[in-house]
DNA sequence: GATGAATGAGCCTTCATTCAT
DNA sequence: GATGAATGAAGGCTCATTCAT
C-alpha cells in the first residue's frame, strides 16, 4: 500500500467544472433565454454530460440565476480598476474608454438581453443588479461629472442625468455595433469611429 | 342530434378574433418570451379556446411572428402622422414629444424586449424591423437635423449620428421609466421631468 | 498541499464490508422497497461509498436478492435451536415463545414486507422462502401438533391447518404490534398481553 | 377516400376516464408499487396516452393516493350491506362468508400489499385506513361476538381480541390462497375447503 | 481495495398540436 | 366556426453504474 502520495495529480480540475458550465450557460442562455435553452446543449457546450450539471447546480433555474449573478460579479470586479485623477475631462475619457471596451464584451450583451427580457421574473436578481451595477455605475459617473462642474470643465447639469445619458448612449451603441449589419448607418463605421462619435456627442452636451 | 338551434347568439364579430388573439399574444409573449409562453395562456387571455388560435394561425411561431409584425406595423402607422414645417427646432420638439409618447407605450416595451432577446432567430423580421423602423426613423430624424444644420439652428454633426443618439436616449429612458423603482435617481422624477431632461441634454449636444 | 499522509488509519476489517452493506440494505430496502431505495442511501448508511457496493455485489438487484436471502438464512439458523420434548403442550408453548420473539424482530418485519410486496418478481427467492421457511415451519409445528393429538392433549385437527393458523395469527399480530398506534384496541396492551391473548385463543381452538 | 361513415360513434364516455385510469393504476401499482410503476404502463393499460393521465391527476403520487383512497372507499361501500339478526352464530357465519369473498378480491390483495409496504409514507392515508377500515371492521365483529357471549353461544372472550383473530386469519389465508402454488399444504385444497377449515378453527376457539 | 465524479438511459411531466363533436 | 379532450414528442431530472485516481 504505497500511500497515495504527491503526484502532480492533475485530472481536469474538478474545481473548474462549475466555471466551464457557467461559461457554457452564458452562451446558451444568452442565445435562447431561460425557457428556450436546453440543458443538453449547455452540457454539450461545456463538454460534460447532462448529469454533471446536476452535480453542481440543483436545477435549470438555479443555474440560470448563478450564471447571471456570477457574470455580474465578474463585471463588477473587472470594473473595480477605477480610473483616477488629473482633470475631470481626462478621467471621464478614461472611464469612457474602459466602459466602451466593457459594453462590447460578449458577456455584457448577454446580460443586457437577460436583464431586458427575463430578469423581472427574478426580483432578487433585479435588486442585486440595481444595487451593484446601476447604482454603483451612477455614483462613479456622477462623481466625475460633479468634479468637472466644480472645476468649470462641464456646464452645470444634474450629475445623475448625465450619468443616465452616458450609460444609455454607450450600452445602446454597443448593442447596435454587435448587429451592425442591420444598421445601415453603422455598416461603414468601425467600433472606434462609433466611439469617437459617442464621445464627441456626449462632451458636446456637457460643454460649458 | 337535435342541433343546438337558432338562438341569435350574438358574438363578438369573428373578424375581430385575430385581433383579440394578437393582443393577448402581445401581452403573454411580452411577459414570457416565445419559448416561455403557453398557448393556453394566450387563449385564456384572448377569451377563446386553444383550438381557436389554430383557426387563424398555423402554429405558435407564426403567431409570434405575426404579433411582432403587426405591432410594428401599427407603430409605423401611428407614427405616420409626421410632424412638419416651421423651424427645424420646432419640428424636432414635436417629433420628440410624439416619440416620447410612443416609447412609453406598452407595446413598445414588449417589442423592445422581443427585438433585444429573440428577434435574431427570425432574420426576416429583423430585416423588416431594420428597414421599416430603424431606417425609416433614422431618415426622419436625419432629415430634421439636416435642415437644422442648414438653417444654422444646430451645429454641424453627422445627421445619422444625431439620429442614433436620439433613438438611444429615448428608448432607454423609456424602458427605465417603466422600471422606475429600480432606478433610484428616477424615483423622484415624473415622466415629464425625465422628458425635459432628455430634451435639454439632446439640444445641448446639438447647439451651435 | 502536503498530502494527508500516513496515519495508521484504522478501519473496520474489510471482511465485514459485505455484512455492513447488507445490514444497511435491509434497512433501506425495508423502508423503500427495491425500486424506491437509492444505492447512495444504502452506501451512506453502511458508511461506505457508492462504488464500494459494487466491489461486493454486481448490481442493485443482486444486492436486494442477497439481502433477502441472507436475512432469511439468518432467521432459519436462529430458529434452529428447536424446542424439544416433554409434553406437546409444553413444547408448543416454548415454540410459540421463540416464534413471538422472532416475528417482532425488525428483520422479520422487513422480510414480511418484502415477501408481500416484491418477492413475486423473484421466483427463485419465492421458491427458497417457500421451501426453507414456510414448509420448514409448517413441518415443525405440524409435528408438535400431531404429537399432541396422539397424546390426547389436543383435539383432532389437520396439523397443517393448525400450523397455518398459528403462523397467520403470530405474524399478523406482530406486524400490528409494530404499528400499535393505528390499532386502538392494541394501544393499551403490551406485547406480552397480546402474546397471552394469542396463546389463549390458539390453545382454546385446539382444546379437546 | 371512402368517407368514414356512420359508425355508432360512441367514443368512450369521458366521465369514465378517471375510473379507467384508476383501475389501471390499481393493477400496475399493485404489481410494482409506487416507485416501480411506470406511468406509461398505467396509461397503456388504461388505453389512454401518458398525457391523458395528467388531465385528471396532477402527478404520479396523487394518482397513487387516489387509487388507494378510492379502492378503500369502494370496499367500505361494498361492505356496508351488513348482515343482521337471528342467532349471533348465524350472523357471524354470514359475515364470515361475505368477508371471505371480499378478501379474495383482487383489489383487496393490492390494498393489502400497499398497506403493508408503502402506506407508512402517507400518514393521512394510514389514518384514513385505520379509522375507516380497521376500526369499523373491529366494531362490527366485536358487536357480533359480544352478542354471542351474552346469549351464551360463545365463551367469554375479549371481543376485540376475537375481532383481531378473525381478521388475521381471514386476510392471511386469502393472501395464501392467491399464491397457492407456494404453499404445499394448500395445493390440494379449494378456497371453499380453506374457508371451512377457517370457520371450524375459529368457532372452535370461541366455543363455550 | 476504496472513492466519488462522471455518465447516460430512463422516467415523469409539460405543452404544442390535432380532431371529433 | 369553436371547443377542449386527447396525443406524444421533447426536455428536465434522477440514479444505477463505471472508472480514473
mmCIF file of N, CA and C (backbone and C1' of nucleotides) in Angstrom, chain A residues 17 48-52 55-56, chain E residues 1 4-10:
data_model
loop_
_atom_site.group_PDB
_atom_site.id
_atom_site.type_symbol
_atom_site.label_atom_id
_atom_site.label_comp_id
_atom_site.label_asym_id
_atom_site.label_seq_id
_atom_site.Cartn_x
_atom_site.Cartn_y
_atom_site.Cartn_z
ATOM 1 N N UNK A 17 -14.967 22.722 -12.984
ATOM 2 C CA UNK A 17 -16.230 22.278 -13.569
ATOM 3 C C UNK A 17 -17.325 23.347 -13.520
ATOM 4 N N UNK A 48 -19.456 18.389 -20.971
ATOM 5 C CA UNK A 48 -19.785 17.411 -19.926
ATOM 6 C C UNK A 48 -21.129 16.780 -20.262
ATOM 7 N N UNK A 49 -21.571 15.862 -19.443
ATOM 8 C CA UNK A 49 -22.860 15.234 -19.710
ATOM 9 C C UNK A 49 -23.944 15.950 -18.916
ATOM 10 N N UNK A 50 -25.168 15.699 -19.332
ATOM 11 C CA UNK A 50 -26.299 16.339 -18.679
ATOM 12 C C UNK A 50 -26.237 16.187 -17.165
ATOM 13 N N UNK A 51 -25.989 14.943 -16.748
ATOM 14 C CA UNK A 51 -25.995 14.668 -15.317
ATOM 15 C C UNK A 51 -24.986 15.495 -14.535
ATOM 16 N N UNK A 52 -23.883 15.781 -15.163
ATOM 17 C CA UNK A 52 -22.830 16.512 -14.452
ATOM 18 C C UNK A 52 -23.299 17.883 -13.977
ATOM 19 N N UNK A 55 -24.598 17.904 -10.642
ATOM 20 C CA UNK A 55 -23.674 17.743 -9.513
ATOM 21 C C UNK A 55 -23.334 19.112 -8.930
ATOM 22 N N UNK A 56 -23.525 20.152 -9.719
ATOM 23 C CA UNK A 56 -23.087 21.479 -9.276
ATOM 24 C C UNK A 56 -24.214 22.482 -9.122
ATOM 25 P P DG E 1 -11.491 -6.952 -2.102
ATOM 26 O "O5'" DG E 1 -10.126 -6.487 -1.916
ATOM 27 C "C5'" DG E 1 -9.569 -5.227 -2.286
ATOM 28 C "C4'" DG E 1 -9.623 -4.234 -1.168
ATOM 29 C "C3'" DG E 1 -10.944 -3.483 -1.049
ATOM 30 O "O3'" DG E 1 -11.040 -2.863 0.213
ATOM 31 C "C1'" DG E 1 -9.350 -2.094 -2.041
ATOM 32 P P DG E 4 -15.687 9.817 -1.024
ATOM 33 O "O5'" DG E 4 -16.089 10.551 -2.361
ATOM 34 C "C5'" DG E 4 -15.083 11.118 -3.193
ATOM 35 C "C4'" DG E 4 -15.662 11.335 -4.574
ATOM 36 C "C3'" DG E 4 -17.149 11.720 -4.598
ATOM 37 O "O3'" DG E 4 -17.412 12.486 -5.768
ATOM 38 C "C1'" DG E 4 -16.891 9.781 -5.775
ATOM 39 P P DA E 5 -17.408 14.070 -5.714
ATOM 40 O "O5'" DA E 5 -16.987 14.435 -7.204
ATOM 41 C "C5'" DA E 5 -15.626 14.279 -7.588
ATOM 42 C "C4'" DA E 5 -15.535 13.954 -9.073
ATOM 43 C "C3'" DA E 5 -16.472 14.740 -9.961
ATOM 44 O "O3'" DA E 5 -15.800 14.965 -11.195
ATOM 45 C "C1'" DA E 5 -17.009 12.444 -10.131
ATOM 46 P P DA E 6 -16.541 15.800 -12.353
ATOM 47 O "O5'" DA E 6 -17.168 14.659 -13.268
ATOM 48 C "C5'" DA E 6 -16.280 13.792 -13.971
ATOM 49 C "C4'" DA E 6 -17.077 12.763 -14.745
ATOM 50 C "C3'" DA E 6 -18.208 13.330 -15.609
ATOM 51 O "O3'" DA E 6 -17.936 13.026 -16.969
ATOM 52 C "C1'" DA E 6 -18.942 11.444 -14.338
ATOM 53 P P DT E 7 -18.942 13.456 -18.113
ATOM 54 O "O5'" DT E 7 -19.834 12.156 -18.300
ATOM 55 C "C5'" DT E 7 -19.172 10.928 -18.531
ATOM 56 C "C4'" DT E 7 -20.190 9.798 -18.577
ATOM 57 C "C3'" DT E 7 -21.380 10.067 -19.501
ATOM 58 O "O3'" DT E 7 -21.435 9.038 -20.474
ATOM 59 C "C1'" DT E 7 -22.114 9.269 -17.388
ATOM 60 P P DG E 8 -21.981 9.326 -21.949
ATOM 61 O "O5'" DG E 8 -23.428 8.699 -21.844
ATOM 62 C "C5'" DG E 8 -23.584 7.364 -21.400
ATOM 63 C "C4'" DG E 8 -25.045 7.094 -21.080
ATOM 64 C "C3'" DG E 8 -26.047 7.754 -22.027
ATOM 65 O "O3'" DG E 8 -27.201 6.917 -22.101
ATOM 66 C "C1'" DG E 8 -26.464 8.492 -19.881
ATOM 67 P P DA E 9 -27.536 6.275 -23.500
ATOM 68 O "O5'" DA E 9 -28.518 5.095 -23.062
ATOM 69 C "C5'" DA E 9 -28.095 4.183 -22.060
ATOM 70 C "C4'" DA E 9 -29.195 3.956 -21.024
ATOM 71 C "C3'" DA E 9 -30.609 3.860 -21.601
ATOM 72 O "O3'" DA E 9 -31.304 2.875 -20.851
ATOM 73 C "C1'" DA E 9 -30.533 5.634 -20.055
ATOM 74 P P DG E 10 -32.787 2.480 -21.270
ATOM 75 O "O5'" DG E 10 -33.691 3.199 -20.179
ATOM 76 C "C5'" DG E 10 -33.364 3.060 -18.809
ATOM 77 C "C4'" DG E 10 -34.324 3.882 -17.979
ATOM 78 C "C3'" DG E 10 -35.765 3.903 -18.522
ATOM 79 O "O3'" DG E 10 -36.649 3.814 -17.418
ATOM 80 C "C1'" DG E 10 -34.968 6.107 -18.309
#
